[in-house]
mmCIF file of N, CA, C and O in Angstrom:
data_model
loop_
_atom_site.group_PDB
_atom_site.id
_atom_site.type_symbol
_atom_site.label_atom_id
_atom_site.label_comp_id
_atom_site.label_asym_id
_atom_site.label_seq_id
_atom_site.Cartn_x
_atom_site.Cartn_y
_atom_site.Cartn_z
ATOM 1 N N MET A 200 4.570 11.591 15.220
ATOM 2 C CA MET A 200 5.692 11.535 14.091
ATOM 3 C C MET A 200 6.381 12.629 14.164
ATOM 4 O O MET A 200 6.029 13.619 14.813
ATOM 5 N N ARG A 201 8.044 12.550 14.475
ATOM 6 C CA ARG A 201 8.759 13.405 14.711
ATOM 7 C C ARG A 201 9.838 13.764 13.367
ATOM 8 O O ARG A 201 9.649 13.110 12.404
ATOM 9 N N ARG A 202 10.050 14.976 13.437
ATOM 10 C CA ARG A 202 10.928 15.528 12.154
ATOM 11 C C ARG A 202 11.943 15.846 12.422
ATOM 12 O O ARG A 202 12.553 16.660 13.647
ATOM 13 N N ALA A 203 13.151 15.191 11.813
ATOM 14 C CA ALA A 203 14.514 15.622 12.078
ATOM 15 C C ALA A 203 15.198 16.594 10.951
ATOM 16 O O ALA A 203 14.803 16.245 9.388
ATOM 17 N N LYS A 204 15.561 17.732 11.198
ATOM 18 C CA LYS A 204 15.960 18.543 10.358
ATOM 19 C C LYS A 204 17.584 18.253 10.239
ATOM 20 O O LYS A 204 18.277 18.077 10.776
ATOM 21 N N ASP A 205 17.886 18.557 9.035
ATOM 22 C CA ASP A 205 19.256 18.652 8.246
ATOM 23 C C ASP A 205 19.368 19.876 7.526
ATOM 24 O O ASP A 205 18.320 20.539 7.385
ATOM 25 N N GLU A 206 20.643 20.126 7.019
ATOM 26 C CA GLU A 206 20.819 21.347 6.133
ATOM 27 C C GLU A 206 20.245 21.267 4.910
ATOM 28 O O GLU A 206 19.800 22.409 4.434
ATOM 29 N N LYS A 207 20.116 19.976 4.737
ATOM 30 C CA LYS A 207 19.403 20.374 2.937
ATOM 31 C C LYS A 207 18.064 19.418 2.955
ATOM 32 O O LYS A 207 17.415 19.990 1.931
ATOM 33 N N PHE A 208 17.817 19.075 3.990
ATOM 34 C CA PHE A 208 16.183 18.244 3.521
ATOM 35 C C PHE A 208 16.009 17.979 5.150
ATOM 36 O O PHE A 208 16.639 17.792 5.945
ATOM 37 N N GLU A 209 14.494 17.757 5.242
ATOM 38 C CA GLU A 209 13.888 17.463 6.456
ATOM 39 C C GLU A 209 13.438 15.845 6.182
ATOM 40 O O GLU A 209 12.956 15.616 5.272
ATOM 41 N N VAL A 210 13.753 15.133 6.857
ATOM 42 C CA VAL A 210 13.492 13.847 7.187
ATOM 43 C C VAL A 210 12.255 13.277 8.617
ATOM 44 O O VAL A 210 12.492 13.837 9.345
ATOM 45 N N GLU A 211 11.214 12.610 7.913
ATOM 46 C CA GLU A 211 10.220 12.111 9.194
ATOM 47 C C GLU A 211 10.321 11.046 9.499
ATOM 48 O O GLU A 211 10.773 10.139 9.084
ATOM 49 N N SER A 212 10.475 10.923 10.832
ATOM 50 C CA SER A 212 10.670 9.389 11.516
ATOM 51 C C SER A 212 9.189 9.463 12.194
ATOM 52 O O SER A 212 8.732 9.958 13.047
ATOM 53 N N TYR A 213 9.052 7.818 11.977
ATOM 54 C CA TYR A 213 7.558 7.395 12.161
ATOM 55 C C TYR A 213 7.521 6.596 13.721
ATOM 56 O O TYR A 213 8.824 5.960 13.747
ATOM 57 N N ASP A 214 6.976 6.869 14.551
ATOM 58 C CA ASP A 214 6.714 5.988 15.569
ATOM 59 C C ASP A 214 5.737 4.906 15.415
ATOM 60 O O ASP A 214 4.893 5.212 14.593
ATOM 61 N N ARG A 215 6.040 4.070 15.948
ATOM 62 C CA ARG A 215 4.947 2.642 15.803
ATOM 63 C C ARG A 215 3.728 2.973 15.731
ATOM 64 O O ARG A 215 3.130 3.557 16.804
ATOM 65 N N LEU A 216 2.926 2.774 14.723
ATOM 66 C CA LEU A 216 1.287 3.049 14.439
ATOM 67 C C LEU A 216 0.650 2.333 15.566
ATOM 68 O O LEU A 216 1.100 1.021 15.506
ATOM 69 N N PRO A 217 -0.374 2.321 16.059
ATOM 70 C CA PRO A 217 -1.456 1.609 16.792
ATOM 71 C C PRO A 217 -1.987 0.558 15.754
ATOM 72 O O PRO A 217 -1.982 1.006 14.913
ATOM 73 N N GLN A 218 -2.569 -0.694 15.931
ATOM 74 C CA GLN A 218 -2.987 -1.552 15.164
ATOM 75 C C GLN A 218 -4.151 -0.868 14.654
ATOM 76 O O GLN A 218 -4.497 -1.107 13.283
ATOM 77 N N ASP A 219 -5.189 -0.536 15.396
ATOM 78 C CA ASP A 219 -6.400 0.158 14.872
ATOM 79 C C ASP A 219 -6.042 1.060 13.484
ATOM 80 O O ASP A 219 -6.899 1.337 12.724
ATOM 81 N N GLU A 220 -4.987 2.139 14.008
ATOM 82 C CA GLU A 220 -4.935 3.046 13.169
ATOM 83 C C GLU A 220 -4.314 2.792 11.829
ATOM 84 O O GLU A 220 -4.475 3.183 10.469
ATOM 85 N N MET A 221 -3.342 1.539 11.900
ATOM 86 C CA MET A 221 -2.630 1.302 10.703
ATOM 87 C C MET A 221 -3.922 0.600 9.779
ATOM 88 O O MET A 221 -4.084 0.532 8.704
ATOM 89 N N ILE A 222 -4.558 -0.544 10.235
ATOM 90 C CA ILE A 222 -6.047 -1.146 9.497
ATOM 91 C C ILE A 222 -6.748 0.137 8.870
ATOM 92 O O ILE A 222 -6.889 0.028 7.811
ATOM 93 N N LEU A 223 -7.058 1.288 9.716
ATOM 94 C CA LEU A 223 -7.849 2.204 8.730
ATOM 95 C C LEU A 223 -6.833 3.003 7.885
ATOM 96 O O LEU A 223 -7.437 3.074 6.713
ATOM 97 N N ARG A 224 -5.995 3.242 8.206
ATOM 98 C CA ARG A 224 -4.671 3.557 6.786
ATOM 99 C C ARG A 224 -4.694 2.788 5.758
ATOM 100 O O ARG A 224 -4.621 3.129 4.397
ATOM 101 N N LEU A 225 -4.637 1.396 5.881
ATOM 102 C CA LEU A 225 -4.783 0.347 5.214
ATOM 103 C C LEU A 225 -6.018 0.841 3.958
ATOM 104 O O LEU A 225 -6.078 0.595 2.784
ATOM 105 N N LYS A 226 -7.067 0.659 5.034
ATOM 106 C CA LYS A 226 -8.223 0.581 4.202
ATOM 107 C C LYS A 226 -8.882 1.731 3.086
ATOM 108 O O LYS A 226 -8.822 1.966 2.151
ATOM 109 N N ALA A 227 -7.987 2.964 3.821
ATOM 110 C CA ALA A 227 -8.070 4.314 3.333
ATOM 111 C C ALA A 227 -6.934 4.050 2.008
ATOM 112 O O ALA A 227 -7.651 4.724 0.919
ATOM 113 N N VAL A 228 -5.906 3.471 1.910
ATOM 114 C CA VAL A 228 -5.167 3.895 0.535
ATOM 115 C C VAL A 228 -5.811 2.511 -0.313
ATOM 116 O O VAL A 228 -5.697 2.925 -1.764
ATOM 117 N N LYS A 229 -6.317 1.656 0.119
ATOM 118 C CA LYS A 229 -6.795 0.852 -0.776
ATOM 119 C C LYS A 229 -8.219 1.006 -1.177
ATOM 120 O O LYS A 229 -8.191 1.135 -2.773
ATOM 121 N N THR A 230 -9.033 2.032 -0.790
ATOM 122 C CA THR A 230 -10.030 2.601 -1.508
ATOM 123 C C THR A 230 -9.531 3.701 -2.280
ATOM 124 O O THR A 230 -10.044 3.930 -3.139
ATOM 125 N N LYS A 231 -8.580 4.525 -1.865
ATOM 126 C CA LYS A 231 -7.914 5.661 -2.880
ATOM 127 C C LYS A 231 -6.982 5.261 -4.328
ATOM 128 O O LYS A 231 -7.489 5.714 -5.167
ATOM 129 N N SER A 232 -6.787 3.828 -4.203
ATOM 130 C CA SER A 232 -6.221 3.068 -5.457
ATOM 131 C C SER A 232 -7.564 2.816 -6.289
ATOM 132 O O SER A 232 -7.101 2.486 -7.388
ATOM 133 N N GLY A 233 -8.703 2.588 -6.075
ATOM 134 C CA GLY A 233 -9.799 2.106 -6.844
ATOM 135 C C GLY A 233 -9.820 0.686 -7.076
ATOM 136 O O GLY A 233 -10.696 -0.097 -7.901
ATOM 137 N N LEU A 234 -8.902 -0.160 -6.478
ATOM 138 C CA LEU A 234 -8.939 -1.765 -6.921
ATOM 139 C C LEU A 234 -9.611 -2.323 -5.483
ATOM 140 O O LEU A 234 -9.665 -1.689 -4.404
ATOM 141 N N ASN A 235 -9.924 -3.646 -5.807
ATOM 142 C CA ASN A 235 -10.684 -4.344 -4.894
ATOM 143 C C ASN A 235 -9.531 -4.967 -4.184
ATOM 144 O O ASN A 235 -8.116 -4.912 -4.668
ATOM 145 N N TRP A 236 -9.696 -5.648 -3.152
ATOM 146 C CA TRP A 236 -8.692 -6.448 -2.364
ATOM 147 C C TRP A 236 -7.830 -7.105 -3.140
ATOM 148 O O TRP A 236 -6.632 -7.435 -2.831
ATOM 149 N N LYS A 237 -8.206 -8.209 -3.784
ATOM 150 C CA LYS A 237 -7.455 -9.504 -4.514
ATOM 151 C C LYS A 237 -6.557 -8.428 -5.334
ATOM 152 O O LYS A 237 -5.464 -8.763 -5.346
ATOM 153 N N ASP A 238 -7.036 -7.525 -6.286
ATOM 154 C CA ASP A 238 -6.196 -6.439 -7.098
ATOM 155 C C ASP A 238 -5.136 -5.827 -6.321
ATOM 156 O O ASP A 238 -4.034 -5.796 -6.995
ATOM 157 N N PHE A 239 -5.631 -5.353 -5.272
ATOM 158 C CA PHE A 239 -4.553 -4.232 -4.309
ATOM 159 C C PHE A 239 -3.610 -5.409 -4.089
ATOM 160 O O PHE A 239 -2.561 -4.860 -4.242
ATOM 161 N N ALA A 240 -3.774 -6.473 -3.497
ATOM 162 C CA ALA A 240 -3.116 -7.736 -2.977
ATOM 163 C C ALA A 240 -2.027 -7.761 -4.043
ATOM 164 O O ALA A 240 -0.808 -7.889 -4.007
ATOM 165 N N ARG A 241 -2.448 -8.267 -5.240
ATOM 166 C CA ARG A 241 -1.784 -8.645 -6.688
ATOM 167 C C ARG A 241 -0.806 -7.461 -7.047
ATOM 168 O O ARG A 241 0.246 -7.783 -7.502
ATOM 169 N N TYR A 242 -1.396 -6.134 -7.124
ATOM 170 C CA TYR A 242 -0.371 -5.047 -7.205
ATOM 171 C C TYR A 242 0.329 -4.987 -6.644
ATOM 172 O O TYR A 242 1.649 -4.765 -7.439
ATOM 173 N N PHE A 243 0.594 -5.116 -5.457
ATOM 174 C CA PHE A 243 1.894 -4.964 -4.612
ATOM 175 C C PHE A 243 2.639 -6.222 -4.195
ATOM 176 O O PHE A 243 3.300 -6.207 -3.852
ATOM 177 N N GLY A 244 2.237 -7.455 -4.819
ATOM 178 C CA GLY A 244 2.775 -8.563 -4.765
ATOM 179 C C GLY A 244 2.885 -9.158 -3.440
ATOM 180 O O GLY A 244 3.920 -9.684 -3.149
ATOM 181 N N ILE A 245 1.580 -9.014 -2.793
ATOM 182 C CA ILE A 245 1.389 -9.403 -1.426
ATOM 183 C C ILE A 245 0.292 -10.379 -1.298
ATOM 184 O O ILE A 245 -0.624 -10.239 -1.846
ATOM 185 N N PRO A 246 0.410 -11.765 -0.660
ATOM 186 C CA PRO A 246 -0.492 -12.784 -0.734
ATOM 187 C C PRO A 246 -1.817 -12.180 -0.384
ATOM 188 O O PRO A 246 -1.692 -11.631 0.444
ATOM 189 N N TYR A 247 -2.824 -12.800 -0.934
ATOM 190 C CA TYR A 247 -4.239 -12.330 -0.616
ATOM 191 C C TYR A 247 -4.787 -12.068 0.885
ATOM 192 O O TYR A 247 -5.323 -11.275 1.664
ATOM 193 N N ARG A 248 -4.188 -13.362 1.448
ATOM 194 C CA ARG A 248 -4.284 -13.856 2.490
ATOM 195 C C ARG A 248 -4.021 -12.828 3.696
ATOM 196 O O ARG A 248 -4.252 -12.744 4.763
ATOM 197 N N THR A 249 -2.609 -12.851 3.253
ATOM 198 C CA THR A 249 -1.946 -11.891 4.234
ATOM 199 C C THR A 249 -2.595 -10.706 4.271
ATOM 200 O O THR A 249 -2.630 -10.080 5.503
ATOM 201 N N MET A 250 -3.072 -10.001 3.384
ATOM 202 C CA MET A 250 -3.814 -8.580 3.339
ATOM 203 C C MET A 250 -5.012 -9.087 4.079
ATOM 204 O O MET A 250 -5.453 -7.854 4.864
ATOM 205 N N GLN A 251 -5.950 -9.884 4.029
ATOM 206 C CA GLN A 251 -6.779 -10.380 4.660
ATOM 207 C C GLN A 251 -6.579 -10.076 6.313
ATOM 208 O O GLN A 251 -7.188 -9.683 7.102
ATOM 209 N N ASP A 252 -5.438 -10.992 6.662
ATOM 210 C CA ASP A 252 -5.007 -10.995 7.676
ATOM 211 C C ASP A 252 -4.604 -9.603 8.520
ATOM 212 O O ASP A 252 -4.745 -9.098 9.583
ATOM 213 N N TRP A 253 -4.239 -8.960 7.749
ATOM 214 C CA TRP A 253 -3.979 -7.285 8.202
ATOM 215 C C TRP A 253 -5.189 -6.624 8.270
ATOM 216 O O TRP A 253 -5.061 -6.161 9.290
ATOM 217 N N GLU A 254 -5.948 -6.938 7.611
ATOM 218 C CA GLU A 254 -7.285 -5.862 7.548
ATOM 219 C C GLU A 254 -7.994 -6.335 8.787
ATOM 220 O O GLU A 254 -8.577 -5.531 9.587
ATOM 221 N N ARG A 255 -7.900 -7.834 8.948
ATOM 222 C CA ARG A 255 -9.010 -8.263 10.141
ATOM 223 C C ARG A 255 -7.972 -7.904 11.547
ATOM 224 O O ARG A 255 -8.786 -8.232 12.585
ATOM 225 N N GLY A 256 -6.733 -7.664 11.785
ATOM 226 C CA GLY A 256 -6.132 -7.259 12.904
ATOM 227 C C GLY A 256 -5.571 -8.706 13.478
ATOM 228 O O GLY A 256 -4.934 -8.532 14.391
ATOM 229 N N ILE A 257 -5.257 -9.991 12.114
ATOM 230 C CA ILE A 257 -4.959 -11.035 13.063
ATOM 231 C C ILE A 257 -3.277 -10.899 12.808
ATOM 232 O O ILE A 257 -2.619 -11.653 13.926
ATOM 233 N N ARG A 258 -2.675 -10.388 12.015
ATOM 234 C CA ARG A 258 -1.397 -9.673 12.018
ATOM 235 C C ARG A 258 -0.975 -8.625 11.680
ATOM 236 O O ARG A 258 -1.946 -7.944 11.464
ATOM 237 N N LYS A 259 0.047 -8.139 12.260
ATOM 238 C CA LYS A 259 0.307 -6.718 12.235
ATOM 239 C C LYS A 259 1.058 -6.640 11.269
ATOM 240 O O LYS A 259 2.242 -7.042 10.656
ATOM 241 N N MET A 260 0.728 -5.523 10.205
ATOM 242 C CA MET A 260 1.393 -4.974 8.960
ATOM 243 C C MET A 260 2.457 -4.233 9.387
ATOM 244 O O MET A 260 2.823 -3.375 10.133
ATOM 245 N N PRO A 261 3.945 -4.384 8.550
ATOM 246 C CA PRO A 261 5.211 -3.482 9.146
ATOM 247 C C PRO A 261 4.620 -2.005 8.617
ATOM 248 O O PRO A 261 3.964 -1.970 7.883
ATOM 249 N N ASP A 262 5.277 -1.280 9.723
ATOM 250 C CA ASP A 262 4.748 0.448 9.280
ATOM 251 C C ASP A 262 5.370 0.531 7.979
ATOM 252 O O ASP A 262 4.590 1.555 7.351
ATOM 253 N N TYR A 263 6.836 0.246 7.696
ATOM 254 C CA TYR A 263 7.346 0.753 6.396
ATOM 255 C C TYR A 263 6.441 0.212 5.394
ATOM 256 O O TYR A 263 6.570 1.082 4.237
ATOM 257 N N LEU A 264 5.789 -0.522 5.278
ATOM 258 C CA LEU A 264 5.219 -1.092 4.075
ATOM 259 C C LEU A 264 3.973 -0.275 4.011
ATOM 260 O O LEU A 264 3.572 0.340 2.409
ATOM 261 N N LEU A 265 3.136 -0.087 4.596
ATOM 262 C CA LEU A 265 2.208 0.688 4.754
ATOM 263 C C LEU A 265 2.405 2.046 4.463
ATOM 264 O O LEU A 265 1.647 2.869 3.476
ATOM 265 N N ARG A 266 3.620 2.826 4.722
ATOM 266 C CA ARG A 266 4.016 4.236 4.277
ATOM 267 C C ARG A 266 4.273 4.002 2.811
ATOM 268 O O ARG A 266 4.232 5.118 1.867
ATOM 269 N N LEU A 267 5.008 2.779 2.418
ATOM 270 C CA LEU A 267 5.339 2.746 1.028
ATOM 271 C C LEU A 267 4.079 2.617 0.026
ATOM 272 O O LEU A 267 3.846 3.122 -1.005
ATOM 273 N N MET A 268 3.269 1.926 0.653
ATOM 274 C CA MET A 268 2.164 1.955 -0.329
ATOM 275 C C MET A 268 1.271 2.982 -0.253
ATOM 276 O O MET A 268 0.813 3.216 -1.481
ATOM 277 N N GLU A 269 0.942 3.692 0.417
ATOM 278 C CA GLU A 269 0.723 5.132 0.724
ATOM 279 C C GLU A 269 1.391 6.229 -0.525
ATOM 280 O O GLU A 269 0.864 6.664 -1.089
ATOM 281 N N TYR A 270 2.655 6.077 -0.219
ATOM 282 C CA TYR A 270 3.428 6.982 -1.119
ATOM 283 C C TYR A 270 3.352 6.328 -2.757
ATOM 284 O O TYR A 270 3.220 7.288 -3.556
ATOM 285 N N LYS A 271 3.435 5.156 -3.063
ATOM 286 C CA LYS A 271 3.152 4.551 -4.313
ATOM 287 C C LYS A 271 1.847 4.777 -5.244
ATOM 288 O O LYS A 271 1.645 5.274 -5.753
ATOM 289 N N VAL A 272 0.581 4.920 -4.092
ATOM 290 C CA VAL A 272 -0.819 5.250 -4.473
ATOM 291 C C VAL A 272 -0.813 6.980 -4.800
ATOM 292 O O VAL A 272 -1.273 7.167 -5.671
ATOM 293 N N GLN A 273 0.043 7.468 -3.889
ATOM 294 C CA GLN A 273 -0.190 9.215 -4.073
ATOM 295 C C GLN A 273 0.701 9.466 -5.258
ATOM 296 O O GLN A 273 0.132 10.320 -6.132
ATOM 297 N N MET A 274 1.649 8.786 -5.733
ATOM 298 C CA MET A 274 2.548 9.207 -6.589
ATOM 299 C C MET A 274 1.784 8.784 -7.943
ATOM 300 O O MET A 274 2.355 9.183 -9.255
ATOM 301 N N GLU A 275 1.140 7.338 -7.786
ATOM 302 C CA GLU A 275 0.601 7.132 -9.102
ATOM 303 C C GLU A 275 -0.906 7.913 -9.536
ATOM 304 O O GLU A 275 -1.386 7.998 -10.670
ATOM 305 N N GLY A 276 -1.075 8.902 -8.726
ATOM 306 C CA GLY A 276 -2.030 9.975 -8.863
ATOM 307 C C GLY A 276 -3.437 9.308 -8.352
ATOM 308 O O GLY A 276 -4.426 9.368 -8.917
ATOM 309 N N GLY A 277 -3.546 8.452 -7.151
ATOM 310 C CA GLY A 277 -4.776 7.911 -6.908
ATOM 311 C C GLY A 277 -5.465 6.363 -7.662
ATOM 312 O O GLY A 277 -4.957 5.457 -6.793
ATOM 313 N N ASN A 278 -5.953 6.718 -8.303
ATOM 314 C CA ASN A 278 -6.714 5.682 -8.911
ATOM 315 C C ASN A 278 -5.663 4.740 -9.727
ATOM 316 O O ASN A 278 -5.424 4.925 -10.696
ATOM 317 N N LEU A 279 -5.602 3.395 -9.181
ATOM 318 C CA LEU A 279 -4.562 2.423 -10.304
ATOM 319 C C LEU A 279 -5.681 1.452 -10.937
ATOM 320 O O LEU A 279 -4.713 0.695 -11.265
ATOM 321 N N LYS A 280 -6.557 1.709 -11.159
ATOM 322 C CA LYS A 280 -7.670 0.516 -11.636
ATOM 323 C C LYS A 280 -6.928 0.286 -13.031
ATOM 324 O O LYS A 280 -6.796 -0.453 -13.656
ATOM 325 N N ARG A 281 -6.928 1.474 -13.815
ATOM 326 C CA ARG A 281 -6.354 1.536 -15.366
ATOM 327 C C ARG A 281 -5.233 1.037 -15.366
ATOM 328 O O ARG A 281 -4.876 0.202 -16.233
ATOM 329 N N LYS A 282 -4.093 1.414 -14.477
ATOM 330 C CA LYS A 282 -2.888 1.266 -14.888
ATOM 331 C C LYS A 282 -2.849 -0.260 -14.566
ATOM 332 O O LYS A 282 -2.158 -1.027 -15.014
ATOM 333 N N PHE A 283 -3.502 -0.817 -13.365
ATOM 334 C CA PHE A 283 -3.589 -2.046 -13.108
ATOM 335 C C PHE A 283 -3.701 -2.818 -14.080
ATOM 336 O O PHE A 283 -3.099 -4.111 -14.736
ATOM 337 N N LYS A 284 -5.018 -2.549 -15.029
ATOM 338 C CA LYS A 284 -5.742 -3.444 -15.570
ATOM 339 C C LYS A 284 -4.767 -3.463 -16.996
ATOM 340 O O LYS A 284 -4.734 -4.710 -17.565
ATOM 341 N N GLU A 285 -4.209 -2.304 -17.520
ATOM 342 C CA GLU A 285 -3.254 -2.284 -18.498
ATOM 343 C C GLU A 285 -1.883 -3.387 -18.103
ATOM 344 O O GLU A 285 -1.566 -3.985 -18.762
ATOM 345 N N GLU A 286 -1.328 -3.342 -17.075
ATOM 346 C CA GLU A 286 -0.330 -3.903 -16.656
ATOM 347 C C GLU A 286 -0.907 -5.368 -16.579
ATOM 348 O O GLU A 286 0.075 -6.107 -17.436
ATOM 349 N N PHE A 287 -2.047 -5.914 -16.094
ATOM 350 C CA PHE A 287 -2.499 -7.154 -15.968
ATOM 351 C C PHE A 287 -2.761 -7.727 -17.723
ATOM 352 O O PHE A 287 -2.093 -9.140 -17.788
ATOM 353 N N GLU A 288 -3.187 -7.046 -18.476
ATOM 354 C CA GLU A 288 -3.446 -7.336 -19.976
ATOM 355 C C GLU A 288 -2.298 -7.435 -20.762
ATOM 356 O O GLU A 288 -2.138 -8.484 -21.397
ATOM 357 N N LYS A 289 -1.203 -6.548 -20.509
ATOM 358 C CA LYS A 289 0.109 -6.826 -20.802
ATOM 359 C C LYS A 289 0.766 -8.209 -20.714
ATOM 360 O O LYS A 289 1.353 -8.789 -21.534
ATOM 361 N N LYS A 290 0.939 -8.453 -19.174
ATOM 362 C CA LYS A 290 1.270 -9.617 -18.734
ATOM 363 C C LYS A 290 0.357 -11.177 -19.183
ATOM 364 O O LYS A 290 1.293 -11.749 -19.349
ATOM 365 N N THR A 291 -0.401 -10.637 -19.348
ATOM 366 C CA THR A 291 -1.295 -11.944 -20.202
ATOM 367 C C THR A 291 -1.156 -11.899 -21.272
ATOM 368 O O THR A 291 -0.990 -13.096 -22.025
ATOM 369 N N GLN A 292 -0.978 -11.251 -22.241
ATOM 370 C CA GLN A 292 -0.467 -11.321 -23.413
ATOM 371 C C GLN A 292 1.010 -11.450 -23.762
ATOM 372 O O GLN A 292 1.252 -12.364 -24.675
ATOM 373 N N ASP A 293 1.691 -11.284 -22.838
ATOM 374 C CA ASP A 293 3.140 -11.716 -22.991
ATOM 375 C C ASP A 293 3.003 -13.490 -22.901
ATOM 376 O O ASP A 293 3.888 -13.881 -23.049
ATOM 377 N N ALA A 294 2.291 -13.551 -22.057
ATOM 378 C CA ALA A 294 2.345 -15.029 -21.577
ATOM 379 C C ALA A 294 1.832 -16.042 -22.585
ATOM 380 O O ALA A 294 2.463 -17.324 -22.589
ATOM 381 N N GLU A 295 1.095 -15.590 -23.613
ATOM 382 C CA GLU A 295 0.362 -16.370 -24.456
ATOM 383 C C GLU A 295 1.376 -16.579 -25.723
ATOM 384 O O GLU A 295 2.592 -16.375 -26.135
#
């Protein structure tokens, strides 16, 4: 990771991550979220099968998407289980 300095702020520039590191970071962010794989995929609007392919190394996940997931989980305070449950129940009630 490189850092570019500007007068007002500092921007991080990421080099392409190795596949094995991306898989480990994906698993770590999923664990931190407190959700199972299906709910994690649904929360981010990503097909479950795609998530499985990333986890198994069959397909390569875009770097930017991993960083966005890490950021979202961090900004939500880690455990998304309660928030996901509330949103899912609300959508279910709205559909009825």
